[in-house]
mmCIF file of C-alpha atoms and ligand atoms in Angstrom:
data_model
loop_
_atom_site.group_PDB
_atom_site.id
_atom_site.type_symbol
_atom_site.label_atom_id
_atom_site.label_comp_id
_atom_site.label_asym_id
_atom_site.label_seq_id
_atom_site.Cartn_x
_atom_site.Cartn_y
_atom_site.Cartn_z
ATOM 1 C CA UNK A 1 0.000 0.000 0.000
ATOM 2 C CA UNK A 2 1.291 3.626 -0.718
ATOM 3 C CA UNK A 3 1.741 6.095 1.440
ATOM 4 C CA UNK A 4 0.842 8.685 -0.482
ATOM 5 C CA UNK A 5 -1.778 9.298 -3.312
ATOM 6 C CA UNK A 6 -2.095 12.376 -5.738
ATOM 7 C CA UNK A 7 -6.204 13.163 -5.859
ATOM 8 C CA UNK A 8 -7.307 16.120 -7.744
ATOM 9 C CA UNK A 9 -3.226 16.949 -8.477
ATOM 10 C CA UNK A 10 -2.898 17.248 -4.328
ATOM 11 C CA UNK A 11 -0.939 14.500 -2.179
ATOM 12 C CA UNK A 12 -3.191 12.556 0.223
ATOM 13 C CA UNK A 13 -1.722 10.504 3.314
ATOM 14 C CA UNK A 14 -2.524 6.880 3.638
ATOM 15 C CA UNK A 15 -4.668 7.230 6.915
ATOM 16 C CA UNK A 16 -3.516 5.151 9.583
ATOM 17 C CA UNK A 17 -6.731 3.814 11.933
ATOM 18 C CA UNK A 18 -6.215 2.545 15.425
ATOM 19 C CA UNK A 19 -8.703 0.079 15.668
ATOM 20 C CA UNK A 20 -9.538 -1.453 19.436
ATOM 21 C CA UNK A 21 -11.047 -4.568 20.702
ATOM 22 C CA UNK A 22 -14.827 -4.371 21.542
ATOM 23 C CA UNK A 23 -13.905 -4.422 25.632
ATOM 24 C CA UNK A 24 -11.548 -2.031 24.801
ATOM 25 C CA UNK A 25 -14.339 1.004 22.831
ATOM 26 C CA UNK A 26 -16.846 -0.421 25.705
ATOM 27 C CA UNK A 27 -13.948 0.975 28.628
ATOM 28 C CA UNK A 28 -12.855 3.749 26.760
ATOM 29 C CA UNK A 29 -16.389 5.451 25.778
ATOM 30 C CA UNK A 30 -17.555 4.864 29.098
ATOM 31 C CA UNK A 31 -14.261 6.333 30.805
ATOM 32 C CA UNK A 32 -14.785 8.782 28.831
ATOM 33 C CA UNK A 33 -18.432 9.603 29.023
ATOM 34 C CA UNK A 34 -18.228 9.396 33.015
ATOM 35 C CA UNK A 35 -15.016 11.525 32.807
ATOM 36 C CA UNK A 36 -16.910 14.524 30.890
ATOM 37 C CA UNK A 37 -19.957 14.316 32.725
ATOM 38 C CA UNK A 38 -18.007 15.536 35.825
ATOM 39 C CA UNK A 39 -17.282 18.746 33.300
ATOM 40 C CA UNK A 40 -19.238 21.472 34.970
ATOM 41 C CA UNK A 41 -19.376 25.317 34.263
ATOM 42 C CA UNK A 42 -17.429 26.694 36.895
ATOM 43 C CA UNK A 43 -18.096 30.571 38.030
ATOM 44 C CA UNK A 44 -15.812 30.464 41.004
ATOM 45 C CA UNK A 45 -12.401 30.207 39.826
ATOM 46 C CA UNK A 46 -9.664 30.651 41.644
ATOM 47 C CA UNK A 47 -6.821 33.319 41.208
ATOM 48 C CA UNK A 48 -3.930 30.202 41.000
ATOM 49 C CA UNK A 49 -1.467 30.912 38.471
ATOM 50 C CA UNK A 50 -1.783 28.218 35.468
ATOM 51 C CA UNK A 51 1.752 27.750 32.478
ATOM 52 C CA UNK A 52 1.057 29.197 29.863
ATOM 53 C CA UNK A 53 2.563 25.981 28.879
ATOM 54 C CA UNK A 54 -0.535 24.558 29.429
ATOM 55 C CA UNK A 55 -2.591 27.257 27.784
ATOM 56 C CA UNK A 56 -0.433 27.070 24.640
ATOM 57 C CA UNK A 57 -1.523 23.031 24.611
ATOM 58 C CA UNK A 58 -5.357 23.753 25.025
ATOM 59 C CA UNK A 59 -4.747 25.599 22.652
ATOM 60 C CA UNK A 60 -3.258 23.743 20.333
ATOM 61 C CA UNK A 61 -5.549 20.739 20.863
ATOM 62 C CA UNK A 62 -8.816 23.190 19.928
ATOM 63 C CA UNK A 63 -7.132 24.505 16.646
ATOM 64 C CA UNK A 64 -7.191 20.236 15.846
ATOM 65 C CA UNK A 65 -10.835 21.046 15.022
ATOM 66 C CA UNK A 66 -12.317 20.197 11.458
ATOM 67 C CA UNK A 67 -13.093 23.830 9.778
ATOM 68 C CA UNK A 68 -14.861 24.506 6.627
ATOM 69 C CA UNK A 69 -12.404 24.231 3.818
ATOM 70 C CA UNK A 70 -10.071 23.724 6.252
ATOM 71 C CA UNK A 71 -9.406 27.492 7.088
ATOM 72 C CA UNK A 72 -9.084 27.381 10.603
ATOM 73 C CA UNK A 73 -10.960 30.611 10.897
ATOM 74 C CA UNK A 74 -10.124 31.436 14.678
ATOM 75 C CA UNK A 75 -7.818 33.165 16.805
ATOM 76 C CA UNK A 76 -7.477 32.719 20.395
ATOM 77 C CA UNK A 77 -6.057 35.745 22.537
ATOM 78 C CA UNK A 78 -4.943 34.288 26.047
ATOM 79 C CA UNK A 79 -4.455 37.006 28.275
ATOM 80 C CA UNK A 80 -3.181 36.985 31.700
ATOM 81 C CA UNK A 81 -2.403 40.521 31.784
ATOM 82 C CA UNK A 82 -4.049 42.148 34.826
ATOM 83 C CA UNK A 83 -4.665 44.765 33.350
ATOM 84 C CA UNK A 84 -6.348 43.872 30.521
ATOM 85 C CA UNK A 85 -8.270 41.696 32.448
ATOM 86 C CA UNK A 86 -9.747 44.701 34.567
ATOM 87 C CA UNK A 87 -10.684 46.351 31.276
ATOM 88 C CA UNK A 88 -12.368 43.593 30.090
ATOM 89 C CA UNK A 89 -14.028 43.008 33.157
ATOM 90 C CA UNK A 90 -15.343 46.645 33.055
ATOM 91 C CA UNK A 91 -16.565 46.624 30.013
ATOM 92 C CA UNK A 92 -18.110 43.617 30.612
ATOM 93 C CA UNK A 93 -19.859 44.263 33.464
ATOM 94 C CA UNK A 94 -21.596 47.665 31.860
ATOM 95 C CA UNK A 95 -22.870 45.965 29.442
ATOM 96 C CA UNK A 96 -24.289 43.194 31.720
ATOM 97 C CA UNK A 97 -25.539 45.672 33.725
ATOM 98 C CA UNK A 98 -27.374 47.318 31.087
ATOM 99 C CA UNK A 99 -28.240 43.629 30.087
ATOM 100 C CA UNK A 100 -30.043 42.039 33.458
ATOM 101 C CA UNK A 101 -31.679 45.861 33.821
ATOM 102 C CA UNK A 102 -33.119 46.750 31.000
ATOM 103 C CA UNK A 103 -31.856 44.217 27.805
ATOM 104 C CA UNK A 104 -33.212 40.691 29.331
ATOM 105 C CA UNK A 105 -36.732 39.690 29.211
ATOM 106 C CA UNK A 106 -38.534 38.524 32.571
ATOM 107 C CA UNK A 107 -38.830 35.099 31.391
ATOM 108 C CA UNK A 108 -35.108 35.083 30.657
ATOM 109 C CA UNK A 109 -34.409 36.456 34.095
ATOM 110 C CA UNK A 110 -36.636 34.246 35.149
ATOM 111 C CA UNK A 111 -34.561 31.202 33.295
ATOM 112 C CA UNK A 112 -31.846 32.243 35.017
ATOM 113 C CA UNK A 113 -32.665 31.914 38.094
ATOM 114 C CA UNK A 114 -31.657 28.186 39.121
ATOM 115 C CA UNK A 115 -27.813 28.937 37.692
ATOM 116 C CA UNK A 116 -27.797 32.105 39.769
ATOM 117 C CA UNK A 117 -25.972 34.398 37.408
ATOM 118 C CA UNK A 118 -26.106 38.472 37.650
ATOM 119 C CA UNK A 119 -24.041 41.198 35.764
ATOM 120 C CA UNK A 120 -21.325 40.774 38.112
ATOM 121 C CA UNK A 121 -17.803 38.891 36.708
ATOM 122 C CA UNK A 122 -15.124 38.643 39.277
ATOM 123 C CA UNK A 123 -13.908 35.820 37.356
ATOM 124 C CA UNK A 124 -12.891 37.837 34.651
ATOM 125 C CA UNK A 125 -10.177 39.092 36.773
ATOM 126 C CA UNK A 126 -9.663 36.242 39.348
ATOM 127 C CA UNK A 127 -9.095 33.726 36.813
ATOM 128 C CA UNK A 128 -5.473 33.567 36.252
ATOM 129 C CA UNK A 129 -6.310 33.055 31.987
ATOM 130 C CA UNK A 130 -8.834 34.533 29.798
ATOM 131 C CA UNK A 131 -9.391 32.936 26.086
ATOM 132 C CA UNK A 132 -10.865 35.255 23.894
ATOM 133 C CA UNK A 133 -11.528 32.748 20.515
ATOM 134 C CA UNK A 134 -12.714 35.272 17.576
ATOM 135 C CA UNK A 135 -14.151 34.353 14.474
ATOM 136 C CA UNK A 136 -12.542 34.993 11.143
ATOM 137 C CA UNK A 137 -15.276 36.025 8.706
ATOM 138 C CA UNK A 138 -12.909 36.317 5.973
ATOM 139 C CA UNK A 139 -9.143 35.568 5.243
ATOM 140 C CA UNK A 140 -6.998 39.107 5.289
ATOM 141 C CA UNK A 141 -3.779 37.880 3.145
ATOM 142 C CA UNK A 142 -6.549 37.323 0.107
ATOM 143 C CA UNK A 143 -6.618 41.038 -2.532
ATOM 144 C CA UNK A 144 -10.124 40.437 -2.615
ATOM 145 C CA UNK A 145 -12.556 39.654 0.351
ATOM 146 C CA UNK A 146 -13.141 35.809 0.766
ATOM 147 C CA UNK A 147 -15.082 34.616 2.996
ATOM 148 C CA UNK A 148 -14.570 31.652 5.080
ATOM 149 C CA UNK A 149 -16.787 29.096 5.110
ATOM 150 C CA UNK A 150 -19.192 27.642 8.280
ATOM 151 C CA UNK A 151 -17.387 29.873 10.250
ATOM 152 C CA UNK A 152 -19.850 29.612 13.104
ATOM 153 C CA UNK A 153 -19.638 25.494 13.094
ATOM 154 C CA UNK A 154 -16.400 25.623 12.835
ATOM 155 C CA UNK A 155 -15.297 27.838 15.575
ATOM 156 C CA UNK A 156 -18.242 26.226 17.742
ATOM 157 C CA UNK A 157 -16.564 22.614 17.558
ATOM 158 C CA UNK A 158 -12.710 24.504 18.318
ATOM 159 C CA UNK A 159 -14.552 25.444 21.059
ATOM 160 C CA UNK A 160 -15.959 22.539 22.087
ATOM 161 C CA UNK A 161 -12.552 20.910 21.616
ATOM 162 C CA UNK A 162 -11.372 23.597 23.877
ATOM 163 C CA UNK A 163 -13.875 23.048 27.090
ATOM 164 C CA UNK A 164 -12.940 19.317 26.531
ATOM 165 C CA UNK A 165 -9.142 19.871 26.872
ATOM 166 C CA UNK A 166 -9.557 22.014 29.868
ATOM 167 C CA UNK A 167 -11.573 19.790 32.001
ATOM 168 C CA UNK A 168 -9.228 16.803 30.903
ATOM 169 C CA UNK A 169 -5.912 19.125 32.257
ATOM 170 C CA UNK A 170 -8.535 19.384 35.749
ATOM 171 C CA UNK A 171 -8.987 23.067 35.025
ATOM 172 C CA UNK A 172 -12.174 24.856 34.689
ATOM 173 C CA UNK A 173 -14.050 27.302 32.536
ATOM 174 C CA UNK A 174 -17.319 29.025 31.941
ATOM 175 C CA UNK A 175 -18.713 29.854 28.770
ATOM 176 C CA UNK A 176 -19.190 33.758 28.980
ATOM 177 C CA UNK A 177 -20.923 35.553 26.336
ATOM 178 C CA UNK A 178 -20.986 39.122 27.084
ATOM 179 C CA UNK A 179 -23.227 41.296 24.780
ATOM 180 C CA UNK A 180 -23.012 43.071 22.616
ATOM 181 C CA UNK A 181 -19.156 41.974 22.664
ATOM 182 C CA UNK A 182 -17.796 44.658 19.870
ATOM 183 C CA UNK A 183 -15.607 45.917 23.258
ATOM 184 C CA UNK A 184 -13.334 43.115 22.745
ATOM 185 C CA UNK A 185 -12.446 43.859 19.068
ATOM 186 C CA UNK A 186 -11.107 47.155 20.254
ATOM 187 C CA UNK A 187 -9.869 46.298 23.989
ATOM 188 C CA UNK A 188 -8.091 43.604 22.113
ATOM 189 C CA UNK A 189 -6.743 45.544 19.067
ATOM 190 C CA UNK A 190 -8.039 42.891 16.605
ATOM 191 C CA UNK A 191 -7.965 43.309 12.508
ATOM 192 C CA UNK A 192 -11.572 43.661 11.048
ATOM 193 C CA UNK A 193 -11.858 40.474 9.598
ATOM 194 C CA UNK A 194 -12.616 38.868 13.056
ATOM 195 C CA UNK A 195 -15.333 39.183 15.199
ATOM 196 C CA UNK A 196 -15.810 37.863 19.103
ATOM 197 C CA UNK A 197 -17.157 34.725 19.670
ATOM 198 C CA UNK A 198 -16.989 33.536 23.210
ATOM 199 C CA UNK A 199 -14.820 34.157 26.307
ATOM 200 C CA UNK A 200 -13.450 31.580 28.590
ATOM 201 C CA UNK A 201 -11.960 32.360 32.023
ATOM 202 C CA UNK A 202 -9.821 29.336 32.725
ATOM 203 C CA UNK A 203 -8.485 28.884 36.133
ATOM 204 C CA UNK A 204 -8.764 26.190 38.982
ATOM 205 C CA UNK A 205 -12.585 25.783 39.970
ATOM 206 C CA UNK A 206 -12.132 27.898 43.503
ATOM 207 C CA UNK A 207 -11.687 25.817 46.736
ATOM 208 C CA UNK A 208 -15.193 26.443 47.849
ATOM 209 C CA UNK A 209 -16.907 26.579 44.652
ATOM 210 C CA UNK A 210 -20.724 25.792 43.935
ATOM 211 C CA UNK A 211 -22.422 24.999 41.292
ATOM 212 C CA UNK A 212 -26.142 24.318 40.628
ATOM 213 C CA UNK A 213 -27.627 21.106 40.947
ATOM 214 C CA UNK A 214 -28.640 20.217 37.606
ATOM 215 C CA UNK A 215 -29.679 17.247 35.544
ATOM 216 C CA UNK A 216 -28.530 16.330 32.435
ATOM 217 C CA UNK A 217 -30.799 14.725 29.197
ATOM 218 C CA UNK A 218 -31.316 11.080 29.518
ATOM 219 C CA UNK A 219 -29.822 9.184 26.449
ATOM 220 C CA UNK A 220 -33.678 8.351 25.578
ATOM 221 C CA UNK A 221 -34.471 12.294 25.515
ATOM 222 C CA UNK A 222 -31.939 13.435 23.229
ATOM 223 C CA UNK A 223 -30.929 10.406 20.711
ATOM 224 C CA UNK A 224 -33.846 9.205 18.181
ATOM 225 C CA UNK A 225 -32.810 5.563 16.117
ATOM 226 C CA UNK A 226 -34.164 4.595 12.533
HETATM 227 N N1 IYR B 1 -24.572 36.693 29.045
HETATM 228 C C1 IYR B 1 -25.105 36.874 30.378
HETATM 229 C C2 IYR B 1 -26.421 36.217 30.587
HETATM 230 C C3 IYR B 1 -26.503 34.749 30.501
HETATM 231 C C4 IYR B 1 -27.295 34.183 29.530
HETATM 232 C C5 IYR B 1 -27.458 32.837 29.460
HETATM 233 I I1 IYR B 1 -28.719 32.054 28.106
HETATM 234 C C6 IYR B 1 -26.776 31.989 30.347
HETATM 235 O O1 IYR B 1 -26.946 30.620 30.270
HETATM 236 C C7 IYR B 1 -25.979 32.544 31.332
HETATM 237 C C8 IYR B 1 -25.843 33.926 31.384
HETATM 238 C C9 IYR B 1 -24.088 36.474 31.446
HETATM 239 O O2 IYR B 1 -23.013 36.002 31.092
HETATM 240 O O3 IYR B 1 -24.369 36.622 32.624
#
C-alpha cells in the first residue's frame, strides 16, 4: 500500500486507523463519558497561576478542530495581563448591567434563576487566563474579500474541543458571552476580519466553589434511532 496518493493533483496521506477490541471502545467510551460528565461550568475560579505551557496546549488541541475548507478561521487571545483583564471586566460588566436591567426579558431572568448568574464577573479578573476565541469572517492575506466558510460550526466545535481539553488538564471554565461583545475587538486591538465569539476564564474551579444542581438529558431524551 502507498503512502501517499495524488487526488485532484494534491498528495493525500494513507490514513492510519487505530482500531480497538470491543472491551476495549466499551472501557474507553464509558471512561470517557463518566469523565466529561463531571465537566461542569465553573463561576468560582480561583486566582492560582496556570503555564502558559498549558494554555499554549489547550490551545493547540482546539485549533485540531475540522473547519470549513479547512481554514481554521479562529484566533485565540490568552491574556493573563491584569490589566487587561480589569478592562475587560469593566466593560463587561456595563454591558451586563445594562443587560439584566433593561436588555433581558422577565422570562429570561426568570430562566436564570436556578444557575444564579447576575451582571457581576469577578472571574474575569480572578481567573489567572482569559481565552478570547474570535471568528474569522474572511481571510486578510486574500486582494479580494473571501469569505470563510461555516465559520460559526467551525469555531463552535474549536470550542468545544477547547472546554474538553480544559476539564481533561482538571482546570475549569465558563462559557461567557458578554453582549453586545464589539468591546473586545477594540480592547483587544483585533484586525476587522474577526469578530468575538466567546470568552473563557480558565483557572482552577475555587476551593469552595458551587455549582447548581442540575440534571442532564437522559440518552432516551436526546438520541432518536431509525
Ligand atoms: N450573558 C449573560 C447572561 C446569561 C445568559 C445565558 I442564556 C446563560 O446561560 C448565562 C448567562 C451572562 O453572562 O451573565
Amino acid at each position: 500500500m502507498e503512502q501517499t496518493k495524488i487526488i485532484n493533483g494534491f498528495k493525500h496521506l494513507k490514513y492510519n486507523t487505530l482500531k480497538y477490541p470491543k472491551e476495549v471502545m466499551e472501557q474507553k467510551s464509558l471512561e470517557f463519558y463518566e469523565s466529561m460528565n463531571q465537566r461542569r461550568t465553573v463561576r468560582d475560579l480561583s486566582s492560582e497561576p496556570v503555564d502558559k505551557s498549558i494554555i499554549n496546549r489547550l490551545i493547540q488541541t482546539a485549533s485540531t478542530a475540522p473547519s470549513g475548507a479547512h481554514k481554521q478561521p479562529w484566533t485565540f487571545c490568552a491574556i493573563s495581563s491584569a490589566s487587561v483583564k480589569k478592562e475587560i471586566r469593566k466593560a463587561a460588566e456595563a454591558e451586563e448591567k445594562e443587560s439584566y436591567d433593561h436588555r433581558m426579558s422577565d422570562r429570561w431572568l426568570n430562566d436564570l434563576k436556578p444557575i444564579a448568574t447576575d451582571w457581576h464577573k469577578p472571574f474575569l479578573e480572578n481567573a489567572p487566563w482569559l481565552i478570547v476565541v474570535f471568528k474569522q469572517a474572511y481571510q486578510l492575506d486574500q486582494k479580494e474579500k473571501q469569505n470563510n466558510y461555516y465559520v460559526n460550526e467551525s469555531v463552535g466545535i474549536a470550542c468545544g474541543l477547547l472546554i474538553t481539553a480544559i476539564h481533561q488538564v482538571g482546570l475549569a471554565t465558563l462559557t461567557h458571552t458578554p453582549s453586545p461583545m464589539a468591546f473586545l475587538t477594540k480592547i483587544l486591538n483585533r484586525p476587522k476580519n474577526e469578530r468575538p465569539f466567546l470568552l473563557l476564564p480558565v483557572g482552577y474551579a475555587a476551593e469552595h466553589a458551587y455549582v447548581p444542581d442540575l440534571k442532564r438529558k437522559l440518552l432516551k431524551e436526546v438520541a432518536v434511532y431509525y
